[in-house]
Amino acid sequence: MLGKGVVGGGGGTKAPKPSFVSYVRPEEIHTNEKEVTEKEVTLHLLPGEQLLCEASTVLKYVQEDSCQHGVYGRLVCTDFKIAFLGDDESALDSDETQFKNKVVGENDITLHCVDQIYGVFDEKKKTLFGQLKKYPEKLIIHCKDLRVFQFCLRYTKEEEVKRIVSGIIHHTQAPKLLKRLFLFSYATAAQNNTVTDPKNHTIMFDTLKDWCWELERTKGNMKYKAVSVNEGYKVCERLPAYFVVPTPLPEENVQRFQGHGIPIWCWSCHNGSALLKMSALPKEQDDGILQIQKSFLDGVYKTIHRPPYEIVKTEDLSSNFLSLQEIQTAYSKFKQLFLIDNSTEFWDTDIKWFSLLESSSWLDIIRRCLKKAIEITECMEAQNMNVLLLEENASDLCCLISSLVQLMMDPHCRTRIGFQSLIQKEWVMGGHCFLDRCNHLRQNDKEEHQRQLSLPLTQSKSSPKRGFFREETDHLIKNLLGKRISKLINSSDELQDNFREFYDSWHSKPTDYHGLLLPHIEGPEIKVWAQRYLRWIPEAQILGGSRVATMSKLLEMIEEVQSLQEKIDERHHSQQAPQAEAPCLLRNSARLSSLFPFALLQRHSSKPVLPTSGWKALGDEDDLAKREDEFVDLGDV
């Protein structure tokens, strides 16, 4: 059986050419065994999913440092996903089925998850779009979830290369009609299994009964009522057919400004306080209309400021919080840090990892969102205040903050079914513009291509494999990690004193996973999605398993025990003599980089010793945004 192969060369940068060239096509080797294998590896299709095109003898690269190893198999494209079926998957299929995602697999890419497609022509990387005159020998797919797939088409038949490349480009990049989206064919073909017990299935919130059940679960039915005034979407397409409003609010008010200016219930706390959201009224220049709007809002506020509502705090997310443009710009920069095609780019950017990460502002945006959710949680939990989220359409930041608050305060939302119901309630029925924000129809690529203007990662110089030793980095030592973290911790919009007291008081107690759950918001506590960035480090890919990872951890523990034993012996024999250096690897000075603690701290390799921030060893001086690397004495680790 033809399973794994090795091919020299890389995408985007020149790599040493292999010294051996095979003139035998892979499909000519063990043909009979390969045919049997391909019959065993089946493509799992969802209801309504159709196979569009496929190519055999495709090599999927397994990214490593020098040459690029890979697995042979079939590359297929359906009207829902791009899938790679490796020749060795059949042996694993029966053993690991219970751990696999039932919709998409590890080697599956949904069409809407495809961000950019590149082709390699004579070791030059080019963006692929439209009709091609020449077809690439290598296909690179960047995904919106930060994955990167590389497929070698050098051994695939020419007609199959044309078919699969053209099919993938067309079905991921070309504009689409709404009715052509896969969800419509899936909805038609899938069976509608109606489950009557709301405790055991995801609540869809598409009936009045669903909202009444949620009101009863959260005890919100004491002050709020479910209404059907928008049934059939006759008032507003932006609002769900059924939703919840304060009980004293007349239903005819909903129709007056098509749902704008109406406080809509999201969730109720155990103490009776509630989280509401409201879309702003249309901006008008006419004084007469403005006066009408003002009197309308005054009436609404009087309704929710009387018993049993009384105290209502308004959070204006449109003017006093993040803008969507800020979020888009930061995420575009952040994503560029992970979309790396080869190890040369990885090592070129690793030395600037922390400064590039901070300059993207993505972690600061995460912290600000968490902080805002904690502020609202404090109002509801400690002060028994109702909170009204205000946004232009109440369908972007309202969805985000409301979801975070409910995850923190409601244990049900932290279950699988509860979380799915939360997404359905706040995002799907909440009117989030998935089509526009994710550009599912590919009708406007202007915003999509703005990410190309962010961080230029590719550099022409060679990999700085020896650039981390002390003599080559003295000019960087004085600029290490200090204020980059202090900026995140002590930013100008830090928690106010009363919020900080509530926050610190909660963290001083044992965590109660069945009740309130608050996240850490200090800079060092906000973890980065390291597995996407560290895919060029083989050690980092052994996530919590395999005998290699276990043995590595045991060796570290043995060395640490030996080091401690030697320290004890030294003190017993001669307390006045200077302590001798223990022969433990962990006692040597080592450079911490962005890989820590995914691998051993020191290896006999020409690459940098391992990673990262060394948060606890940081001082207050110097600008962390401009500090790069430091030699840290690990003798006390």
XYZ file of C-alpha atoms in Angstrom:
637
model
C 0.000 0.000 0.000
C 1.290 3.460 -0.848
C 0.955 5.479 2.339
C 3.439 8.194 3.177
C 5.864 9.919 0.858
C 8.571 12.537 0.892
C 8.844 15.433 -1.510
C 11.485 18.133 -1.425
C 10.807 21.797 -1.927
C 8.464 24.256 -0.244
C 5.890 26.845 -1.115
C 6.812 30.481 -1.423
C 10.548 30.104 -0.664
C 13.301 28.217 -2.386
C 14.319 24.992 -0.692
C 17.143 22.561 -1.473
C 16.191 20.326 -4.342
C 16.166 16.580 -3.615
C 19.271 14.686 -4.649
C 17.165 11.778 -5.872
C 14.469 12.131 -8.520
C 11.973 9.317 -9.052
C 10.691 8.810 -12.577
C 8.071 6.335 -11.426
C 4.666 7.854 -10.734
C 3.356 6.953 -7.267
C 0.158 5.483 -8.680
C 2.251 2.934 -10.588
C 3.581 1.467 -7.328
C 1.532 -1.328 -5.786
C -1.436 -0.521 -7.983
C -3.573 -3.393 -6.799
C -3.047 -2.594 -3.128
C -3.800 1.101 -3.756
C -7.076 0.301 -5.490
C -8.181 -1.809 -2.521
C -7.223 0.966 -0.115
C -9.167 3.654 -1.972
C -12.252 1.479 -1.902
C -11.940 1.236 1.871
C -11.599 5.000 2.408
C -15.106 6.337 1.882
C -16.339 9.907 1.694
C -18.990 10.641 4.301
C -21.670 12.922 2.858
C -24.320 14.798 4.799
C -27.958 14.702 3.668
C -28.245 16.763 0.492
C -24.457 16.942 -0.013
C -23.185 16.176 -3.535
C -19.723 15.262 -4.800
C -18.602 17.802 -7.430
C -15.024 16.874 -8.379
C -12.057 14.884 -7.135
C -8.402 14.088 -7.806
C -6.373 11.052 -6.814
C -2.689 10.633 -5.938
C -2.591 13.961 -4.106
C 0.115 14.441 -1.469
C -0.993 16.312 1.642
C 2.077 17.810 3.258
C 2.866 17.207 6.894
C 4.817 20.354 7.686
C 8.244 19.872 9.167
C 11.474 21.794 9.087
C 13.636 20.553 6.219
C 11.946 18.462 3.563
C 8.199 18.110 3.467
C 6.750 14.707 4.241
C 3.208 13.852 3.367
C 0.404 11.360 3.007
C -1.076 10.326 -0.322
C -4.791 10.216 -0.885
C -7.773 11.733 -2.692
C -8.721 15.410 -2.681
C -12.448 15.936 -3.208
C -14.756 18.935 -3.396
C -18.467 18.808 -2.596
C -21.063 21.544 -2.414
C -20.328 21.750 1.333
C -16.622 21.082 1.887
C -13.174 20.261 0.589
C -11.992 16.933 1.997
C -8.766 14.973 1.870
C -9.061 11.189 2.187
C -5.670 9.791 3.133
C -4.776 6.271 2.100
C -3.990 5.342 5.715
C -7.230 6.677 7.232
C -9.139 3.425 6.927
C -6.993 1.766 9.598
C -7.791 4.536 12.065
C -11.425 4.994 11.132
C -12.796 2.111 13.198
C -10.780 2.960 16.308
C -11.333 6.720 16.508
C -14.855 7.173 15.193
C -16.200 8.044 18.628
C -13.773 10.977 18.947
C -14.454 12.510 15.534
C -16.634 15.481 14.707
C -19.816 14.167 13.114
C -20.018 17.002 10.575
C -16.445 17.778 9.516
C -13.218 15.874 10.040
C -9.649 16.929 10.702
C -8.879 17.076 6.972
C -12.170 18.736 5.969
C -12.540 22.410 5.048
C -16.032 23.818 4.681
C -16.323 26.039 1.621
C -17.215 29.080 3.717
C -14.121 28.535 5.862
C -11.776 29.055 2.892
C -10.064 32.416 3.145
C -7.444 32.529 0.390
C -6.199 30.041 -2.205
C -2.652 30.067 -3.534
C -0.831 28.060 -6.166
C 2.891 27.359 -6.492
C 4.310 27.671 -10.008
C 8.044 26.903 -10.328
C 8.517 27.598 -6.597
C 6.689 30.949 -6.867
C 3.501 31.471 -4.866
C 0.570 33.250 -6.523
C -3.023 33.965 -5.534
C -5.548 31.871 -7.486
C -8.838 33.288 -8.767
C -10.987 33.176 -11.896
C -10.030 31.129 -14.946
C -6.486 29.759 -14.980
C -4.296 29.383 -18.058
C -1.750 27.301 -16.180
C -2.401 25.003 -13.258
C -0.179 24.856 -10.164
C 1.991 22.004 -8.977
C 1.089 22.821 -5.390
C -2.157 24.097 -3.805
C -2.149 26.116 -0.557
C -5.435 26.847 1.238
C -5.622 29.399 4.058
C -8.659 28.914 6.282
C -10.570 31.463 8.347
C -9.997 29.339 11.453
C -6.209 29.814 11.004
C -5.508 26.377 9.503
C -3.222 26.060 6.473
C -3.425 23.088 4.094
C -0.804 22.296 1.451
C -1.394 19.755 -1.314
C 1.151 18.589 -3.860
C -0.400 17.965 -7.304
C 2.859 17.008 -9.012
C 1.882 13.338 -9.315
C -1.783 13.863 -10.111
C -3.129 13.417 -13.644
C -3.337 16.685 -15.571
C -7.073 16.488 -16.255
C -7.759 15.790 -12.575
C -5.615 18.763 -11.532
C -7.602 21.063 -13.816
C -10.893 19.683 -12.537
C -10.128 19.894 -8.804
C -8.366 23.286 -8.873
C -11.036 24.906 -11.034
C -13.784 23.382 -8.904
C -12.309 24.585 -5.623
C -11.738 28.112 -6.963
C -15.235 28.359 -8.402
C -17.113 27.036 -5.391
C -15.148 29.083 -2.837
C -14.428 32.367 -4.632
C -17.244 32.942 -7.128
C -20.362 34.953 -6.123
C -23.324 32.811 -5.083
C -27.071 33.027 -4.959
C -28.655 32.681 -1.546
C -30.638 29.595 -2.561
C -27.418 27.914 -3.747
C -25.996 27.720 -0.229
C -25.660 24.190 1.067
C -27.947 24.771 4.027
C -30.999 24.863 1.758
C -30.293 21.475 0.173
C -29.443 20.087 3.606
C -32.681 21.384 5.135
C -34.652 19.774 2.307
C -32.925 16.391 2.580
C -32.444 16.114 6.350
C -35.137 14.514 8.406
C -36.975 16.770 10.798
C -36.719 14.919 14.084
C -39.043 16.727 16.460
C -38.117 16.359 20.126
C -40.680 17.426 22.672
C -38.493 17.643 25.784
C -36.591 20.970 25.733
C -34.165 19.730 28.388
C -32.616 17.191 26.015
C -32.269 19.125 22.766
C -31.179 22.491 21.475
C -33.866 25.149 21.844
C -34.391 26.813 18.471
C -36.425 29.795 19.778
C -38.597 29.745 16.671
C -41.845 29.214 18.578
C -43.610 31.073 21.356
C -43.345 27.927 23.473
C -39.534 27.987 23.339
C -39.384 31.530 24.694
C -41.911 30.728 27.414
C -39.776 27.754 28.462
C -36.667 29.970 28.687
C -38.594 32.541 30.730
C -39.710 29.832 33.115
C -36.195 28.355 33.391
C -34.662 31.706 34.345
C -37.674 32.870 36.388
C -38.022 35.788 33.999
C -41.755 35.205 33.538
C -42.384 37.274 36.678
C -41.580 40.533 34.851
C -41.474 39.735 31.145
C -43.753 38.321 28.489
C -43.270 36.581 25.142
C -44.998 38.323 22.213
C -45.937 37.217 18.708
C -46.423 40.683 17.212
C -43.703 39.944 14.612
C -45.139 36.561 13.600
C -44.481 36.013 9.909
C -41.931 38.866 10.124
C -44.676 41.368 9.307
C -43.147 44.099 11.498
C -39.408 43.653 10.992
C -37.213 41.058 9.287
C -34.363 41.856 11.636
C -36.248 40.677 14.740
C -37.213 37.048 15.399
C -40.815 36.012 14.873
C -41.192 35.711 18.659
C -39.302 37.499 21.406
C -39.670 38.800 24.963
C -40.374 42.340 26.226
C -41.201 43.887 29.630
C -44.758 43.040 30.681
C -46.067 46.647 30.909
C -44.853 47.499 27.385
C -47.779 47.780 24.912
C -47.291 45.514 21.885
C -48.327 48.309 19.516
C -45.141 50.162 20.501
C -43.116 47.444 18.786
C -44.690 48.274 15.439
C -44.152 52.015 15.692
C -40.474 52.122 14.697
C -40.208 48.561 13.370
C -38.747 47.203 16.577
C -36.168 49.960 17.079
C -36.122 51.582 20.503
C -37.764 48.557 22.154
C -36.012 46.859 25.114
C -35.829 43.147 24.302
C -35.178 40.610 27.050
C -32.076 38.403 26.834
C -31.767 36.668 30.197
C -32.724 36.917 33.880
C -30.483 36.384 36.911
C -31.473 34.360 39.993
C -31.935 37.593 41.972
C -34.451 39.019 39.494
C -32.149 41.396 37.612
C -32.225 41.070 33.827
C -30.114 41.695 30.769
C -31.851 43.532 27.928
C -30.803 44.895 24.553
C -32.172 47.657 22.362
C -31.450 48.892 18.857
C -31.149 52.641 18.355
C -33.806 54.656 16.585
C -33.014 55.811 13.020
C -30.975 59.002 12.861
C -33.117 61.861 11.614
C -32.349 65.475 10.709
C -35.923 66.719 10.924
C -36.613 68.364 14.291
C -40.235 67.253 14.304
C -39.312 63.580 13.878
C -36.571 63.893 16.464
C -39.092 65.225 18.971
C -41.423 62.307 18.248
C -38.568 59.866 18.787
C -37.619 61.556 22.046
C -41.117 61.369 23.449
C -41.336 57.722 22.349
C -38.089 56.845 24.153
C -39.183 58.762 27.245
C -42.286 56.593 27.394
C -40.237 53.423 26.999
C -37.770 54.425 29.726
C -40.601 55.326 32.105
C -41.977 51.820 31.535
C -38.763 50.054 32.520
C -37.796 52.477 35.310
C -40.820 51.779 37.456
C -41.424 48.773 39.745
C -40.579 45.932 39.416
C -37.743 47.134 37.145
C -36.662 50.284 38.991
C -32.890 50.540 38.437
C -31.720 50.151 34.830
C -28.168 50.886 33.727
C -27.609 51.616 30.028
C -24.428 50.440 28.278
C -23.997 52.224 24.939
C -21.840 49.817 22.920
C -21.944 51.917 19.745
C -20.213 55.030 21.106
C -18.455 54.004 24.328
C -16.983 50.676 23.299
C -15.216 48.999 20.390
C -16.038 49.691 16.764
C -16.467 46.928 14.203
C -13.656 48.451 12.149
C -11.270 48.183 15.113
C -12.158 44.531 15.549
C -11.757 43.743 11.850
C -8.391 45.486 11.599
C -7.026 43.832 14.736
C -8.183 40.359 13.698
C -6.695 40.753 10.226
C -3.304 41.577 11.734
C -3.595 38.825 14.308
C -4.431 36.220 11.689
C -1.392 37.063 9.582
C 0.807 35.843 12.432
C -0.499 32.308 11.908
C -0.709 32.092 8.122
C 2.882 30.988 7.594
C 3.819 28.682 4.745
C 7.260 27.422 5.714
C 9.760 27.159 8.551
C 11.871 30.046 7.238
C 8.974 32.448 7.721
C 8.326 30.917 11.123
C 11.833 31.566 12.447
C 11.967 35.005 10.831
C 8.879 36.092 12.741
C 9.503 34.169 15.964
C 12.081 36.695 17.149
C 9.431 39.435 16.822
C 6.523 37.308 18.033
C 5.553 39.312 21.104
C 5.887 42.731 19.509
C 3.875 41.607 16.473
C 1.251 40.048 18.704
C 0.813 43.195 20.737
C 0.802 45.481 17.719
C -2.205 43.582 16.374
C -4.227 44.728 19.467
C -6.245 41.500 19.278
C -5.504 40.366 22.831
C -6.377 43.807 24.152
C -9.725 43.627 22.352
C -10.388 40.244 23.963
C -9.552 41.703 27.363
C -11.813 44.714 26.853
C -14.735 42.484 25.879
C -14.204 40.279 28.936
C -13.875 43.351 31.153
C -17.126 44.815 29.860
C -18.900 41.517 30.501
C -17.510 41.449 34.062
C -18.762 44.992 34.681
C -22.263 43.978 33.602
C -22.038 40.812 35.696
C -21.139 42.895 38.763
C -24.142 45.173 38.196
C -26.528 42.238 37.980
C -24.974 39.923 40.571
C -23.836 42.330 43.304
C -26.006 45.414 42.762
C -29.220 43.776 41.515
C -29.366 46.207 38.589
C -30.978 45.595 35.232
C -28.606 46.289 32.331
C -29.739 47.562 28.932
C -27.275 47.080 26.054
C -27.664 49.738 23.369
C -26.307 49.327 19.833
C -27.269 50.598 16.391
C -28.877 47.326 15.312
C -28.304 45.298 18.502
C -26.914 42.461 16.390
C -23.119 42.588 16.705
C -21.554 43.639 20.001
C -24.854 43.023 21.787
C -24.683 39.382 20.718
C -21.097 39.105 21.940
C -21.435 40.801 25.332
C -24.788 39.193 26.083
C -23.364 35.747 25.322
C -20.319 36.312 27.536
C -22.466 37.470 30.447
C -24.705 34.420 30.214
C -21.721 32.065 29.995
C -20.294 33.621 33.148
C -23.528 33.652 35.146
C -25.604 30.699 33.898
C -24.184 27.155 34.345
C -26.741 25.835 31.842
C -25.058 27.856 29.096
C -21.802 26.048 29.849
C -23.312 22.676 28.895
C -23.290 21.417 25.311
C -27.040 21.777 24.780
C -27.165 25.042 26.699
C -24.350 26.554 24.673
C -25.971 25.541 21.389
C -29.237 27.090 22.568
C -27.386 30.262 23.570
C -25.885 30.626 20.078
C -29.292 30.037 18.528
C -30.960 32.625 20.786
C -28.390 35.422 20.791
C -26.793 35.093 17.349
C -29.165 33.322 14.964
C -32.466 34.651 16.278
C -30.674 37.759 17.503
C -30.219 38.835 13.894
C -26.436 38.729 13.529
C -25.513 39.419 9.895
C -23.603 36.227 9.165
C -23.903 36.650 5.398
C -22.399 40.138 5.453
C -19.834 39.672 8.227
C -18.502 36.374 6.823
C -19.145 37.261 3.158
C -20.753 33.866 2.544
C -22.161 34.923 -0.832
C -18.805 36.331 -2.009
C -20.588 39.323 -3.508
C -18.202 41.909 -2.078
C -14.564 41.007 -1.578
C -13.409 44.526 -0.755
C -13.404 44.031 3.002
C -12.171 40.444 2.654
C -8.961 41.515 0.845
C -8.110 44.261 3.329
C -6.297 41.696 5.433
C -3.608 41.525 2.769
C -2.490 45.007 3.806
C -1.574 44.009 7.350
C 1.628 42.336 8.471
C 4.301 41.554 5.845
C 5.689 38.300 7.201
C 7.642 36.862 4.275
C 11.286 37.896 4.244
C 14.003 37.085 1.758
C 16.764 36.368 4.258
C 17.584 32.856 5.410
C 16.324 31.309 8.622
C 18.166 32.793 11.655
C 18.863 29.421 13.192
C 21.870 30.753 15.111
C 20.444 34.163 15.896
C 19.409 33.407 19.454
C 22.790 33.097 21.161
C 23.892 35.743 23.610
C 26.530 37.394 21.441
C 24.023 37.998 18.641
C 21.183 39.347 20.735
C 22.778 41.733 23.230
C 21.137 44.676 21.460
C 17.714 43.124 22.129
C 18.128 42.308 25.824
C 17.475 45.851 27.043
C 14.081 45.796 25.310
C 12.473 42.716 26.864
C 8.834 42.066 27.725
C 8.093 44.649 30.536
C 5.582 47.285 29.555
C 3.942 45.118 26.919
C 2.300 43.207 29.719
C 1.933 46.180 32.052
C 0.069 47.937 29.260
C -2.436 45.105 29.183
C -2.722 45.011 32.970
C -2.751 48.742 33.690
C -4.509 50.190 30.657
C -6.455 53.437 30.905
C -9.831 51.694 30.871
C -9.054 49.411 33.811
C -11.798 48.184 36.100
C -13.190 50.820 38.409
C -12.610 50.418 42.142
C -16.011 48.868 42.899
C -15.721 46.461 39.980
C -12.151 45.564 40.981
C -13.262 44.835 44.542
C -15.999 42.527 43.265
C -13.605 40.882 40.807
C -10.773 40.317 43.297
C -13.182 39.133 45.983
C -14.582 36.466 43.677
C -11.129 35.241 42.617
C -10.052 34.949 46.255
C -12.702 32.275 46.811
C -12.687 28.663 45.533
C -14.090 28.423 42.027
C -17.722 27.328 41.880
C -18.335 25.834 38.455
C -22.034 25.454 39.210
C -22.525 29.180 39.657
C -20.796 32.406 38.680
C -17.597 31.950 36.654
C -15.349 34.934 35.975
C -12.379 34.826 33.567
C -8.913 36.239 34.192
C -8.443 39.467 32.242
C -4.815 40.349 32.946
C -2.593 40.303 29.885
C -0.482 37.232 30.751
C -3.640 35.259 31.542
C -5.093 35.666 28.050
C -3.702 32.677 26.194
C -2.941 32.650 22.499
C -4.186 29.882 20.242
C -0.705 28.408 20.192
C -1.335 25.207 18.267
C -1.987 27.130 15.046
C 1.224 29.118 15.375
C 3.356 26.221 16.588
C 2.533 23.768 13.811
C 6.111 24.125 12.544
C 7.429 22.622 15.787
C 6.875 18.829 15.782
C 7.137 18.633 19.589
C 4.241 21.053 19.982
C 1.910 18.847 17.964
C 2.016 16.043 20.551
C -0.930 17.453 22.464
C -1.197 15.681 25.798
C -0.468 12.272 24.408
C 1.823 9.671 22.848
C 4.738 7.877 24.429
C 7.192 10.502 23.162
C 5.440 13.284 25.091
C 5.144 11.105 28.192
C 8.828 10.151 28.101
C 9.825 13.769 27.590
C 7.866 14.815 30.658
C 9.301 11.980 32.738
C 12.855 12.986 31.792
C 12.154 16.548 32.864
C 10.817 15.349 36.215
C 13.785 12.993 36.760
C 16.243 15.799 36.022
C 14.437 18.104 38.407
C 14.434 15.486 41.173
C 18.164 14.881 40.616
C 18.834 18.594 40.809
C 16.921 18.928 44.072
C 18.693 15.895 45.540
C 22.095 17.368 44.682
C 21.162 20.646 46.351
C 20.176 18.781 49.507
C 23.430 16.783 49.491
C 25.493 19.935 49.047
C 23.861 21.611 52.023
C 24.448 18.538 54.180
C 28.134 18.248 53.295
C 29.193 21.862 53.275
C 26.852 24.731 53.992
C 29.632 27.303 53.693
C 31.008 26.165 50.336
C 29.540 27.840 47.264
C 26.948 25.751 45.627
C 28.161 23.830 42.604
C 26.214 23.935 39.468
C 23.938 20.900 39.149
C 24.329 18.958 35.906
C 20.689 19.374 35.114
C 19.608 20.613 31.733
C 17.120 22.920 33.361
C 19.888 24.757 35.243
C 21.537 26.006 32.095
C 20.772 29.467 30.827
C 18.295 29.186 27.996
C 16.382 31.540 25.788
C 12.654 31.420 26.334
C 10.680 31.950 23.152
C 7.114 31.640 21.947
C 7.163 27.821 22.188
C 7.307 27.413 25.983
C 6.123 25.088 27.515
C 5.361 22.867 24.548
C 8.777 21.210 24.408
C 11.964 20.664 26.410
C 13.816 23.798 27.406
C 17.066 22.728 25.735
C 17.764 20.531 22.731
C 20.856 19.642 20.778
C 19.660 21.497 17.747
C 20.631 24.489 15.654
C 17.175 25.952 16.265
C 16.322 28.228 19.175
C 15.973 26.603 22.543
C 12.348 26.672 23.416
C 9.835 29.278 24.011
C 8.201 31.992 25.346
C 7.003 34.839 27.300
C 8.444 34.096 30.711
C 5.661 36.118 32.243
C 6.639 35.706 35.869
C 10.198 36.878 35.333
C 9.206 40.191 33.839
C 9.980 43.528 35.357
C 8.288 46.891 35.086
C 10.940 48.670 33.084
C 11.345 49.154 29.336
C 8.757 48.902 26.659
C 7.554 45.322 26.215
C 6.192 46.133 22.778
C 9.753 46.725 21.610
C 11.542 44.091 23.668
C 12.407 40.880 21.932
C 14.423 38.200 23.754
C 16.258 37.623 26.994
C 18.578 35.044 28.494
C 16.882 33.736 31.602
C 18.722 31.748 34.257
C 16.574 28.704 34.837
C 18.552 27.435 37.785
C 15.631 27.764 40.180
C 12.979 26.281 37.884
